[in-house]
Coordinates of C-alpha atoms and ligand atoms in Angstrom, one line a residue:
X1 CA -7.3 11.7 16.5
X2 CA -10.5 13.2 15.8
X3 CA -12.2 13.3 12.7
X4 CA -14.5 16.1 13.7
X5 CA -14.5 19.5 11.0
X6 CA -14.0 21.7 14.2
X7 CA -10.4 20.3 14.8
X8 CA -9.5 20.7 11.4
X9 CA -7.5 23.7 9.7
X10 CA -9.5 26.7 8.8
X11 CA -8.8 26.3 5.3
X12 CA -10.0 22.8 4.7
X13 CA -13.5 21.9 5.8
X14 CA -15.5 18.8 6.0
X15 CA -16.2 18.7 2.8
X16 CA -12.5 18.7 1.9
X17 CA -13.1 22.2 0.1
X18 CA -10.0 24.5 0.0
X19 CA -9.9 27.8 0.4
X20 CA -7.9 30.3 -0.8
X21 CA -6.6 33.5 1.2
X22 CA -9.7 35.4 0.4
X23 CA -12.1 32.9 1.6
X24 CA -12.7 31.6 -2.2
X25 CA -13.3 28.1 -2.8
X26 CA -11.1 26.5 -4.8
X27 CA -11.1 23.1 -5.8
X28 CA -9.6 20.5 -3.6
X29 CA -7.0 17.7 -4.4
X30 CA -8.3 14.3 -3.5
X31 CA -4.8 13.7 -1.7
X32 CA -5.4 15.7 1.6
X33 CA -9.2 14.2 2.2
X34 CA -8.0 10.5 1.5
X35 CA -4.9 11.0 3.9
X36 CA -7.2 12.4 6.8
X37 CA -10.0 9.3 6.0
X38 CA -7.0 6.7 6.2
X39 CA -5.6 8.4 9.2
X40 CA -9.1 8.4 10.7
X41 CA -9.7 4.7 9.6
X42 CA -6.3 4.3 11.4
X43 CA -7.4 5.5 14.3
X44 CA -10.5 3.9 15.2
X45 CA -9.0 0.3 14.5
X46 CA -5.8 -1.1 16.8
X47 CA -3.2 -0.6 14.2
X48 CA -1.1 -2.9 15.9
X49 CA -0.5 -6.0 13.9
X50 CA -0.5 -9.0 13.6
X51 CA -4.7 -8.5 14.5
X52 CA -7.2 -6.4 13.5
X53 CA -5.7 -3.6 11.7
X54 CA -3.8 -6.0 9.4
X55 CA -7.6 -7.5 8.7
X56 CA -8.9 -4.0 8.2
X57 CA -6.2 -2.9 5.5
X58 CA -6.4 -6.5 4.1
X59 CA -9.9 -7.5 3.6
X60 CA -13.6 -6.5 3.2
X61 CA -15.0 -8.5 5.9
X62 CA -18.2 -8.3 5.4
X63 CA -17.6 -10.7 2.0
X64 CA -18.3 -14.0 2.9
X65 CA -15.5 -15.8 1.3
X66 CA -13.4 -16.4 -1.4
X67 CA -16.2 -16.7 -3.8
X68 CA -18.1 -14.1 -2.8
X69 CA -17.7 -11.3 -5.1
X70 CA -18.6 -8.7 -2.8
X71 CA -21.3 -6.8 -0.9
X72 CA -23.3 -4.3 -2.1
X73 CA -22.4 -0.5 -1.5
X74 CA -25.6 -0.1 0.6
X75 CA -24.2 -2.8 3.0
X76 CA -21.1 -1.3 3.5
X77 CA -22.6 2.5 3.9
X78 CA -24.9 0.9 6.9
X79 CA -22.2 -0.8 8.4
X80 CA -21.6 0.4 11.9
X81 CA -17.4 0.0 11.9
X82 CA -15.5 2.1 10.1
X83 CA -15.1 1.2 6.5
X84 CA -13.0 -1.9 5.4
X85 CA -12.9 -1.6 1.9
X86 CA -9.4 -2.8 0.4
X87 CA -7.4 0.5 0.2
X88 CA -4.9 -0.6 -2.3
X89 CA -2.5 2.7 -2.0
X90 CA 0.3 0.6 -2.3
X91 CA -1.0 -2.2 -4.6
X92 CA -3.4 -2.5 -7.3
X93 CA -2.8 -6.3 -7.7
X94 CA -4.3 -7.8 -4.8
X95 CA -8.1 -6.5 -5.3
X96 CA -9.3 -10.2 -6.5
X97 CA -8.6 -11.6 -3.4
X98 CA -9.1 -9.2 -1.0
X99 CA -12.6 -9.8 -0.7
X100 CA -12.0 -13.0 1.2
X101 CA -12.8 -13.3 4.9
X102 CA -9.7 -13.0 7.3
X103 CA -10.3 -14.0 11.0
X104 CA -9.0 -12.3 13.6
X105 CA -6.5 -14.2 16.3
X106 CA -4.2 -15.2 13.4
X107 CA -1.1 -13.8 14.8
X108 CA 2.0 -15.5 15.6
X109 CA 1.9 -14.1 19.3
X110 CA -1.5 -16.5 20.1
X111 CA -0.3 -19.5 17.4
X112 CA 3.2 -19.9 17.9
X113 CA 5.7 -20.6 20.8
X114 CA 8.7 -18.2 21.3
X115 CA 11.9 -20.0 19.5
X116 CA 14.2 -21.3 22.3
X117 CA 17.1 -19.6 21.5
X118 CA 18.6 -17.1 19.1
X119 CA 20.1 -18.0 15.8
X120 CA 22.6 -15.9 13.9
X121 CA 21.4 -15.5 9.9
X122 CA 24.0 -17.0 7.8
X123 CA 25.0 -14.5 5.6
X124 CA 27.1 -16.8 3.0
X125 CA 24.6 -17.5 0.1
X126 CA 24.2 -20.9 -1.4
X127 CA 25.9 -23.0 -4.2
X128 CA 24.4 -22.6 -7.7
X129 CA 21.7 -24.7 -8.8
X130 CA 22.4 -27.9 -11.0
X131 CA 21.7 -27.8 -14.6
X132 CA 20.7 -24.0 -14.3
X133 CA 17.2 -24.5 -13.0
X134 CA 15.7 -23.5 -9.2
X135 CA 12.6 -25.3 -7.8
X136 CA 11.4 -23.6 -5.1
X137 CA 8.4 -24.3 -3.1
X138 CA 8.3 -22.0 0.1
X139 CA 4.8 -21.7 2.3
X140 CA 4.1 -18.2 3.6
X141 CA 3.4 -18.3 7.4
X142 CA 3.5 -16.9 10.9
X143 CA 6.4 -17.2 13.3
X144 CA 7.8 -16.5 16.3
X145 CA 11.6 -15.4 15.6
X146 CA 13.9 -14.6 18.0
X147 CA 15.7 -11.6 16.7
X148 CA 18.0 -11.0 20.0
X149 CA 18.7 -13.1 23.5
X150 CA 15.5 -10.5 24.9
X151 CA 13.4 -9.7 21.9
X152 CA 10.9 -12.1 19.9
X153 CA 9.4 -10.7 16.6
X154 CA 5.9 -11.8 15.7
X155 CA 6.8 -12.2 12.4
X156 CA 4.7 -13.0 8.9
X157 CA 7.4 -14.8 6.9
X158 CA 8.5 -16.9 4.1
X159 CA 9.6 -20.3 5.4
X160 CA 9.5 -19.4 9.4
X161 CA 12.2 -16.7 9.2
X162 CA 13.0 -13.0 9.0
X163 CA 14.5 -12.6 6.5
X164 CA 13.2 -15.6 3.7
X165 CA 15.9 -17.8 2.5
X166 CA 18.9 -16.9 0.5
X167 CA 18.1 -17.6 -3.2
X168 CA 21.1 -18.1 -5.8
X169 CA 21.0 -18.4 -9.3
X170 CA 22.5 -17.3 -12.5
X171 CA 21.9 -14.9 -15.3
X172 CA 19.4 -17.3 -17.3
X173 CA 19.0 -19.6 -15.0
X174 CA 15.4 -20.7 -14.9
X175 CA 13.7 -19.8 -10.9
X176 CA 10.6 -21.8 -10.5
X177 CA 8.7 -20.7 -8.1
X178 CA 5.5 -21.6 -6.0
X179 CA 3.7 -19.8 -3.0
X180 CA 1.5 -22.1 -0.6
X181 CA -0.4 -19.5 2.1
X182 CA -1.1 -21.1 5.1
X183 CA -2.6 -18.4 7.0
X184 CA -5.4 -16.3 6.6
X185 CA -4.3 -13.1 5.8
X186 CA -3.7 -13.4 1.9
X187 CA 0.0 -13.3 1.1
X188 CA 2.1 -13.0 -2.5
X189 CA 5.7 -13.0 -3.4
X190 CA 7.6 -10.1 -5.8
X191 CA 10.8 -10.9 -7.2
X192 CA 12.3 -8.1 -8.4
X193 CA 14.9 -10.2 -10.4
X194 CA 11.8 -11.1 -12.4
X195 CA 10.9 -9.5 -15.4
X196 CA 7.0 -10.4 -15.4
X197 CA 2.9 -9.8 -15.5
X198 CA 2.9 -8.9 -11.9
X199 CA -0.8 -8.9 -12.4
X200 CA -0.8 -12.8 -12.9
X201 CA 2.6 -13.9 -11.3
X202 CA 3.0 -11.4 -8.1
X203 CA -1.1 -12.2 -7.2
X204 CA -1.9 -12.4 -4.1
X205 CA -3.4 -16.4 -2.6
X206 CA -5.6 -17.0 0.0
X207 CA -4.9 -19.5 2.5
X208 CA -4.5 -23.0 1.4
X209 CA -4.2 -21.9 -2.1
X210 CA -0.8 -21.3 -4.1
X211 CA 0.6 -19.4 -7.2
X212 CA 3.0 -20.7 -9.3
X213 CA 5.8 -18.8 -11.8
X214 CA 8.8 -19.1 -13.1
X215 CA 11.5 -16.5 -14.8
X216 CA 14.5 -16.2 -16.1
X217 CA 16.6 -13.5 -14.6
X218 CA 18.2 -11.1 -17.1
X219 CA 20.4 -9.0 -15.3
X220 CA 23.1 -10.0 -12.3
X221 CA 23.0 -8.0 -9.1
X222 CA 21.6 -8.3 -5.3
X223 CA 17.7 -8.4 -5.6
X224 CA 15.0 -7.8 -3.2
X225 CA 11.9 -10.2 -3.0
X226 CA 9.2 -9.2 -0.6
X227 CA 5.5 -9.8 -0.2
X228 CA 3.2 -7.5 -2.6
X229 CA -0.1 -7.7 -0.6
X230 CA -1.4 -4.7 0.1
X231 CA -0.8 -2.7 2.2
X232 CA 2.9 -3.3 1.0
X233 CA 4.3 -1.6 4.1
X234 CA 2.7 -3.9 6.6
X235 CA 3.8 -7.0 4.6
X236 CA 7.3 -6.4 4.5
X237 CA 7.4 -4.6 7.6
X238 CA 6.0 -7.8 9.4
X239 CA 9.2 -9.9 7.7
X240 CA 8.1 -10.9 4.2
X241 CA 11.4 -10.3 2.7
X242 CA 14.5 -11.4 1.7
X243 CA 17.5 -11.7 -1.2
X244 CA 18.1 -13.4 -4.9
X245 CA 21.5 -13.3 -5.7
X246 CA 21.8 -13.4 -9.6
X247 CA 25.6 -14.1 -10.9
X248 CA 26.6 -13.1 -14.0
X249 CA 27.3 -15.8 -16.5
X250 CA 31.1 -15.0 -16.4
X251 CA 32.3 -15.7 -12.8
X252 CA 33.7 -12.5 -10.8
X253 CA 37.0 -12.0 -9.3
X254 CA 37.4 -14.9 -6.3
X255 CA 36.1 -13.3 -3.4
X256 CA 34.1 -14.1 -0.3
X257 CA 30.7 -13.3 -0.6
X258 CA 28.2 -11.9 1.9
X259 CA 24.3 -11.1 1.9
X260 CA 23.3 -8.2 4.0
X261 CA 19.8 -7.3 4.0
X262 CA 18.6 -4.3 6.0
X263 CA 15.2 -4.0 7.2
X264 CA 13.7 -2.1 10.0
X265 CA 11.2 -3.4 12.7
X266 CA 8.3 -1.3 14.0
X267 CA 7.3 -3.1 17.4
X268 CA 4.4 -2.6 19.8
X269 CA 4.8 -3.7 23.6
X270 CA 5.6 -7.3 24.3
X271 CA 2.6 -9.7 24.7
X272 CA 3.4 -12.6 26.4
X273 CA 7.3 -12.3 25.9
X274 CA 6.4 -11.7 21.6
X275 CA 6.2 -8.1 20.3
X276 CA 4.1 -7.6 17.4
X277 CA 4.7 -5.0 14.3
X278 CA 3.3 -1.9 14.8
X279 CA 1.7 -0.3 11.4
X280 CA 1.1 3.1 13.1
X281 CA 4.8 3.0 13.7
X282 CA 5.5 2.2 10.3
X283 CA 3.7 5.1 8.9
X284 CA 5.7 7.3 11.1
X285 CA 8.6 5.7 9.5
X286 CA 10.7 5.8 12.9
X287 CA 12.2 1.9 13.6
X288 CA 12.6 0.9 16.9
X289 CA 15.3 -1.5 15.1
X290 CA 17.2 -1.5 11.9
X291 CA 19.6 -4.2 11.0
X292 CA 21.0 -6.9 8.7
X293 CA 19.6 -9.9 8.3
X294 CA 16.9 -9.9 10.6
X295 CA 18.9 -9.4 13.7
X296 CA 20.5 -6.1 15.5
X297 CA 23.8 -6.1 16.2
X298 CA 24.3 -9.7 15.3
X299 CA 27.9 -9.7 13.5
X300 CA 29.2 -7.6 16.5
X301 CA 28.4 -10.6 18.9
X302 CA 29.7 -13.2 16.1
X303 CA 31.8 -11.2 13.1
X304 CA 32.1 -12.4 9.9
X305 CA 35.2 -13.6 9.6
X306 CA 37.8 -13.5 6.8
X307 CA 41.2 -13.3 6.2
X308 CA 44.2 -10.7 5.1
X309 CA 44.6 -11.0 1.3
X310 CA 40.9 -11.6 0.8
X311 CA 38.6 -10.0 -1.6
X312 CA 35.2 -9.5 0.5
X313 CA 32.1 -9.0 -2.0
X314 CA 28.8 -7.5 -0.3
X315 CA 25.6 -7.8 -1.7
X316 CA 23.7 -5.6 -0.1
X317 CA 19.8 -5.1 -0.1
X318 CA 17.7 -2.6 1.6
X319 CA 14.3 -4.3 2.1
X320 CA 13.0 -1.1 4.0
X321 CA 10.0 -0.8 4.1
X322 CA 11.1 2.4 4.4
X323 CA 14.7 3.3 4.9
X324 CA 18.1 3.3 2.6
X325 CA 21.3 1.8 3.8
X326 CA 24.1 4.3 3.7
X327 CA 26.8 1.2 3.6
X328 CA 29.9 2.1 4.6
X329 CA 32.9 0.0 6.1
X330 CA 35.0 1.8 8.6
X331 CA 38.7 1.8 8.5
X332 CA 38.3 0.4 4.7
X333 CA 37.5 1.6 1.1
X334 CA 35.3 -0.2 -1.5
X335 CA 37.9 -0.5 -4.4
X336 CA 35.2 -1.2 -6.7
X337 CA 31.1 -1.0 -6.6
X338 CA 28.9 -1.9 -9.4
X339 CA 26.1 0.7 -9.8
X340 CA 24.3 -1.7 -11.7
X341 CA 24.9 -5.6 -13.0
X342 CA 28.3 -7.0 -12.0
X343 CA 30.7 -7.0 -13.6
X344 CA 29.3 -3.6 -15.5
X345 CA 29.3 -0.5 -14.5
X346 CA 31.9 -0.5 -12.1
X347 CA 33.1 2.5 -9.7
X348 CA 36.2 2.8 -7.9
X349 CA 37.2 4.1 -4.7
X350 CA 33.6 4.7 -2.5
X351 CA 33.8 5.0 0.7
X352 CA 29.7 4.8 1.0
X353 CA 27.4 3.5 -1.1
X354 CA 24.0 4.2 -0.7
X355 CA 21.2 1.2 -1.5
X356 CA 17.8 2.7 -1.5
X357 CA 14.8 0.8 0.2
X358 CA 13.7 -1.8 -3.0
X359 CA 17.3 -1.8 -4.3
X360 CA 20.9 -3.8 -3.9
X361 CA 24.2 -3.2 -4.6
X362 CA 27.3 -4.9 -4.8
X363 CA 30.3 -3.7 -3.3
X364 CA 33.9 -5.2 -2.7
X365 CA 37.2 -4.3 -0.9
X366 CA 40.3 -5.8 -0.6
X367 CA 41.5 -6.7 3.1
X368 CA 44.9 -6.2 2.9
X369 CA 45.1 -5.0 6.7
X370 CA 44.0 -7.2 9.4
X371 CA 41.8 -5.5 12.3
X372 CA 38.6 -5.4 13.4
X373 CA 36.7 -3.3 10.5
X374 CA 32.7 -2.2 11.5
X375 CA 30.7 -2.3 8.7
X376 CA 27.6 0.3 9.1
X377 CA 24.7 2.3 8.1
X378 CA 26.5 5.6 8.0
X379 CA 23.1 6.8 8.5
X380 CA 24.2 7.0 12.5
X381 CA 20.4 7.2 13.8
X382 CA 20.4 4.1 12.1
X383 CA 23.3 2.3 12.5
X384 CA 22.7 2.8 16.3
X385 CA 19.7 1.2 16.3
X386 CA 21.4 -2.0 15.4
X387 CA 22.8 -1.6 11.5
X388 CA 26.0 -2.3 12.1
X389 CA 28.4 -5.4 12.7
X390 CA 32.5 -6.7 12.6
X391 CA 34.4 -7.9 9.8
X392 CA 37.1 -9.4 11.2
X393 CA 40.4 -9.7 9.1
X394 CA 43.0 -12.4 10.7
X395 CA 46.5 -12.4 9.6
Ligands
LIG1 CU1 2.3 -11.2 2.8

């Protein structure tokens, strides 16, 4: 893309001045120019991640290290490369650590060998913690994750998988969480189930450092967690997301519970058998793959099995980063869907329930007919890209 004024629309000159229909100058808003500058930077950098694009977006490389408070604006102005000042368009939480030095060549492509075989992601969540307390110590690290027999993704992960581990607790339990960052790019953790000062708890940490915080979930439901380091789009889009299930204090009706977190993959061509994420594709919001629990069509290949008479409860999260999940089970209806924290706000007789990106919904159906019931994102442009599975109801 050219940044030349000659190629720009006539009404927008280089200075960002906008003219009206009569040629009179009117005050330009900042947004178009900021967007144009961003796109110019994006085209100047290789926006395939992990790699220089990630570094450009996440760091101020002229800075010397975590203790460096930054360089002068004069230094930045004389830099030969496009400006890489942090542009926290998605988050204002991490400017304190974005001045660290982050080296190139940190991608999983370079440092990790592909996993030997495909592994189905188990949609069943763990038992409740004993004593109402959950202590988690996770690592942010890079990993090559095989999402189909043919496709290996170079991912940024919590604990080496996409999605990250399923967390399960109850309303009022204490979740004590520590994240240690093992890689050069800063990372962080944002639990949607927490009410907490995000500037402290969700702050980014550089390599070798940890962040710790605890919280007591106030509401039941299916909640997303994700890395909140700017640009958030890149960190979620590269695999740093998952689900925390918060059960209510009073048990819900007995059911077979399953977690489905939908996400999109935006992938570059394979290099050495591994596909990196493509940030420009993320910005264009046209995914290559949309899927449940990080692997397209995995529950077609190996269905979720229940029995006639079972109540099935789906805890559905859309991690995005950009698209909703229009959740539908073919040949079934949700007898109950919860608009908010279950068991409150129950809606009866729902055919399709939309889960927005960054949201989670709980829906139940009673399996009184045997058969194979496809569960899909009924936005079929996305269902077709892998957001489909089979609920097998056996007699
Ligand atoms: Cu991250």
